[in-house]
Coordinates of C-alpha atoms in Angstrom, one line a residue:
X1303 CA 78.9 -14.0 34.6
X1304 CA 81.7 -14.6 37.2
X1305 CA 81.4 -14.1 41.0
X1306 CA 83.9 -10.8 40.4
X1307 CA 82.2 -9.1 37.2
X1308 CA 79.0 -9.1 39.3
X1309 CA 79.8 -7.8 42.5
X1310 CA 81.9 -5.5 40.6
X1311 CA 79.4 -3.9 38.8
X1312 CA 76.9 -4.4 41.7
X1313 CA 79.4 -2.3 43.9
X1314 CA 79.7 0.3 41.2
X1315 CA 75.9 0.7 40.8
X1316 CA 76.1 0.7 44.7
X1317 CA 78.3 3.6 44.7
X1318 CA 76.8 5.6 41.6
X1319 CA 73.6 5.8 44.1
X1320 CA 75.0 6.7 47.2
X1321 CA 77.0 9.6 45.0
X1322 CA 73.7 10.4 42.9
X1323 CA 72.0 11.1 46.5
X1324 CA 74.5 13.0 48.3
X1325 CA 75.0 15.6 45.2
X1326 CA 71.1 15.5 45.3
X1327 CA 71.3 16.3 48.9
X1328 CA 70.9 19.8 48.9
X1329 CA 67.8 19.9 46.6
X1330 CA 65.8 16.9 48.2
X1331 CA 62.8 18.1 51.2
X1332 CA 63.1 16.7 55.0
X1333 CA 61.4 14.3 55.4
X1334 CA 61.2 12.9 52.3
X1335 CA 58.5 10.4 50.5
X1336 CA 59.0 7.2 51.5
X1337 CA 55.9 5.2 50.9
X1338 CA 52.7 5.4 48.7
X1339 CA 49.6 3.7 49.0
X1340 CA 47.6 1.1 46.2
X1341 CA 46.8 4.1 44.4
X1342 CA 50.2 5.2 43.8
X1343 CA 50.0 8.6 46.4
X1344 CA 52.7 9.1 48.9
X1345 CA 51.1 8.6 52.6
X1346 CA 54.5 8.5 54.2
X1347 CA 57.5 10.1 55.3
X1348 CA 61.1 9.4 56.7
X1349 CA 63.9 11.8 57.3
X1350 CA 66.1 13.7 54.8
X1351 CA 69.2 11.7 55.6
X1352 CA 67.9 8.1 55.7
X1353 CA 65.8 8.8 52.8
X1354 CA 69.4 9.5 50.9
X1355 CA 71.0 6.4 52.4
X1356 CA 68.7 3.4 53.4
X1357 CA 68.5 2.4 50.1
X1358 CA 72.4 1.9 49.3
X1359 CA 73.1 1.0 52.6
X1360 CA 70.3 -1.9 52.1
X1361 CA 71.3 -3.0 49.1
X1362 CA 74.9 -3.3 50.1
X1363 CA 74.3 -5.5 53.0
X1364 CA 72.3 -7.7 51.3
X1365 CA 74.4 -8.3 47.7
X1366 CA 77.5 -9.3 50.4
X1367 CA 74.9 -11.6 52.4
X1368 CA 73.6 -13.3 48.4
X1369 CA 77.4 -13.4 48.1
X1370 CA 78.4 -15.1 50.8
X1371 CA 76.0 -18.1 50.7
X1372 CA 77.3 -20.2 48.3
X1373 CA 80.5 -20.2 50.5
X1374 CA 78.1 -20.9 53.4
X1375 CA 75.9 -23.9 52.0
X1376 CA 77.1 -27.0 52.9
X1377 CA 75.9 -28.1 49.2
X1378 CA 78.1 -25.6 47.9
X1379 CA 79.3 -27.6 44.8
X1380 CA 76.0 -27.9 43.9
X1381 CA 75.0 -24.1 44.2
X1382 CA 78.4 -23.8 41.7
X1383 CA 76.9 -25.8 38.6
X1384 CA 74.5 -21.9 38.5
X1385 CA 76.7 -19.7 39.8
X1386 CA 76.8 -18.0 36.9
X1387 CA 73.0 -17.3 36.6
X1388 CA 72.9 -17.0 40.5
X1389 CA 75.8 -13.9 39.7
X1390 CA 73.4 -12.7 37.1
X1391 CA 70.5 -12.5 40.0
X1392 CA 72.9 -10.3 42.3
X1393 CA 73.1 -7.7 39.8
X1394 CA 69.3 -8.1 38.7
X1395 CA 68.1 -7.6 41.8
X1396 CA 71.2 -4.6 43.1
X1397 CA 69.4 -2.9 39.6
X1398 CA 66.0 -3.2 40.8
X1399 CA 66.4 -1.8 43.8
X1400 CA 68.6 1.1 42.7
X1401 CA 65.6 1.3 40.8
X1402 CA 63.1 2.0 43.6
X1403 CA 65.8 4.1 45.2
X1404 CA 65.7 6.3 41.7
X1405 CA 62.1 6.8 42.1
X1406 CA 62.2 7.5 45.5
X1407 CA 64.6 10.8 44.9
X1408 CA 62.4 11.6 41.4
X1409 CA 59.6 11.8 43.4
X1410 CA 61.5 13.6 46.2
X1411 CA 62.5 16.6 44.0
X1412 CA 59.1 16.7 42.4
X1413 CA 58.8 14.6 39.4
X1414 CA 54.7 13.4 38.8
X1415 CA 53.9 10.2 38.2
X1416 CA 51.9 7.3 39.5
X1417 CA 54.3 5.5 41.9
X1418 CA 52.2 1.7 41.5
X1419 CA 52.2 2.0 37.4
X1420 CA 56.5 2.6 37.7
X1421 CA 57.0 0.0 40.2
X1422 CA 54.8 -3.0 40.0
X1423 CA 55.7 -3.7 36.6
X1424 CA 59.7 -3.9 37.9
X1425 CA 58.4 -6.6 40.6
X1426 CA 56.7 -8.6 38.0
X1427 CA 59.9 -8.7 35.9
X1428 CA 61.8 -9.7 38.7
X1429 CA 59.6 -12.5 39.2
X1430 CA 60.3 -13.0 35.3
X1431 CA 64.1 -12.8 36.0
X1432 CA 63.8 -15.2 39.5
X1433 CA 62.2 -17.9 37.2
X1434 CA 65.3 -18.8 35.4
X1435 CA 67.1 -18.9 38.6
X1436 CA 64.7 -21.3 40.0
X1437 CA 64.4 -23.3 36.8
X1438 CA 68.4 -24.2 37.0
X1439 CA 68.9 -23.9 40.8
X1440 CA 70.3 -27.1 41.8
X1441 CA 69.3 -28.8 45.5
X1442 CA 71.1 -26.9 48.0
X1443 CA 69.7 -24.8 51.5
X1444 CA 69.7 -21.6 50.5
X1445 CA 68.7 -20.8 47.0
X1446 CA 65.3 -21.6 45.5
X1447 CA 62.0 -23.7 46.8
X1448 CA 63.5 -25.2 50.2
X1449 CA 61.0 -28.0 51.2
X1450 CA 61.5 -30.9 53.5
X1451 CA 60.8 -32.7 50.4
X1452 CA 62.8 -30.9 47.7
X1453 CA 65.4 -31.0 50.0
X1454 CA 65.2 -34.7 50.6
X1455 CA 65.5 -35.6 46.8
X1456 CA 66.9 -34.4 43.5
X1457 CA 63.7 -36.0 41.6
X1458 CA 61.6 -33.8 43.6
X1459 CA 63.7 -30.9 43.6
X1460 CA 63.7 -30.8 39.8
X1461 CA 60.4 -31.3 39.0
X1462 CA 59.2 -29.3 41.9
X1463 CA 61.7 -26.5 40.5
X1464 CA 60.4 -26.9 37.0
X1465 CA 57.1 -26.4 38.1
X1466 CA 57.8 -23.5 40.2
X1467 CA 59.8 -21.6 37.0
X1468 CA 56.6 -21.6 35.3
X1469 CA 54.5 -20.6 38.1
X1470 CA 57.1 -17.7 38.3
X1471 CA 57.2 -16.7 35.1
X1472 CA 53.0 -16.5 34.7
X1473 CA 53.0 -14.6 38.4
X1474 CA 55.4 -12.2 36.8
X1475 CA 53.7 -11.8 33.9
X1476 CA 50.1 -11.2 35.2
X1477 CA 52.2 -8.5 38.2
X1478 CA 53.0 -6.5 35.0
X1479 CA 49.1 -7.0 33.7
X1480 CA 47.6 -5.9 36.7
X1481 CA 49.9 -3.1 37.6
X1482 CA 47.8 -1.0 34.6
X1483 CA 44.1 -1.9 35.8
X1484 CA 44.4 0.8 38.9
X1485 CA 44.3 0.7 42.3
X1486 CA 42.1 -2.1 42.3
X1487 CA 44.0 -4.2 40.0
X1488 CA 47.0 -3.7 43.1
X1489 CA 44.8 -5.5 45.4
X1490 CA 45.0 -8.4 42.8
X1491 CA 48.2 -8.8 43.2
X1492 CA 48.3 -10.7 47.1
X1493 CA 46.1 -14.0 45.4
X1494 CA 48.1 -14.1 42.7
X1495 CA 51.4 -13.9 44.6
X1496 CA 50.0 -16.6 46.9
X1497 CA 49.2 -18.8 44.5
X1498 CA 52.8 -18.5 42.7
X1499 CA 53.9 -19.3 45.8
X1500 CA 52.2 -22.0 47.3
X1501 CA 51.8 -24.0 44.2
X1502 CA 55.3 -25.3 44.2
X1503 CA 54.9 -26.2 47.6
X1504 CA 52.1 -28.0 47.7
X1505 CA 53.2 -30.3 44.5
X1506 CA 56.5 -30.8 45.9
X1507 CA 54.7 -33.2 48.6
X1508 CA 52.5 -34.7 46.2
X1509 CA 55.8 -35.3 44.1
X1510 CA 57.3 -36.8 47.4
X1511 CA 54.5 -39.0 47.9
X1512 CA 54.8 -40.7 44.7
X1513 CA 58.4 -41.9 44.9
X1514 CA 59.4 -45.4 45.3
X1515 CA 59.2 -46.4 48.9

């Protein structure tokens, strides 16, 4: 996907929001929900108006901040042998948080559902979706597992990287698991994110240790 076809549709999806919200304006409480606890009940509130625009406004700044660091990195011809699946992030991750915004207004105007069973399973996708970045991200100072020793070798970059896309990918997978055991399964979900992301780090030193001196 090129750098234009995803901001593109990124701005779109941007702007479908921000529409979707206003025309909703009228029908949506003040304050509205704004955050539920491990159980998946709202127990907190913000105001009408940045309850309508937070969320686009958010998202906006940060797809033109993961836009503008590949022109930023002084590896920047590396970042450019996965630009395209770097694009394909941008969009992922503009779509899951239009996604949170979506169930922020459904459960604004009334809608019933468990907030933890509709949203942790999106975060364990995007783990999913983050491992194929990681898995092709080449070394640069931005995107992927930045250690002093990833970033002091390609060797340990890749295998550290490789590592880390499977660590990603089985994260992801047991987010979506435990997302369906309940409100305890939620509290689950802290060791397992740790894990996922300390065990790249910690092998990428190992990996150091055992190049040629």
């Amino acid at each position: 996907m090129s750098t234009k076809v995803s901001l593109t549709i990124s701005f779109v999806l941007i702007a479908i929001a921000a529409i979707v919200g206003a025309v909703l304006s009228s029908q949506l409480p003040d304050p509205m929900p704004s955050h539920w606890n491990a159980a998946g009940e709202v127990d907190g509130y913000m105001s009408k108006f940045w309850g309508i625009w937070l969320m686009p406004l958010m998202t906006l700044g940060i797809t033109l901040l993961l836009a503008g660091v590949p022109y930023l990195d002084p590896l920047k011809a590396n970042i450019e042998q996965f630009r395209n699946l770097y694009n394909i992030f941008i969009v992922g991750f503009v779509a899951y948080m239009l996604y949170v915004y979506a169930l922020t207004l459904a459960a604004a105007l009334g809608a019933q559902f468990n907030m933890t069973y509709m949203l942790v399973p999106a975060v364990g996708l995007l783990f999913i979706g983050i491992s194929f970045l990681i898995e092709n991200a080449k070394r640069n100072f931005f995107i992927g597992i930045r250690t002093p020793w990833t970033l002091s070798s390609d060797e340990v970059w890749e295998k550290t990287h490789k590592l880390g896309a499977w660590a990603f990918r089985i994260g992801g997978a047991l987010v979506v698991v435990i997302a369906f055991i309940g409100e305890s399964g939620v509290f689950l979900m802290l060791p397992v994110l740790l894990l996922m992301a300390l065990t790249p780090v910690v092998y990428s030193y190992f990996a150091w240790t055992k190049l040629p001196k």
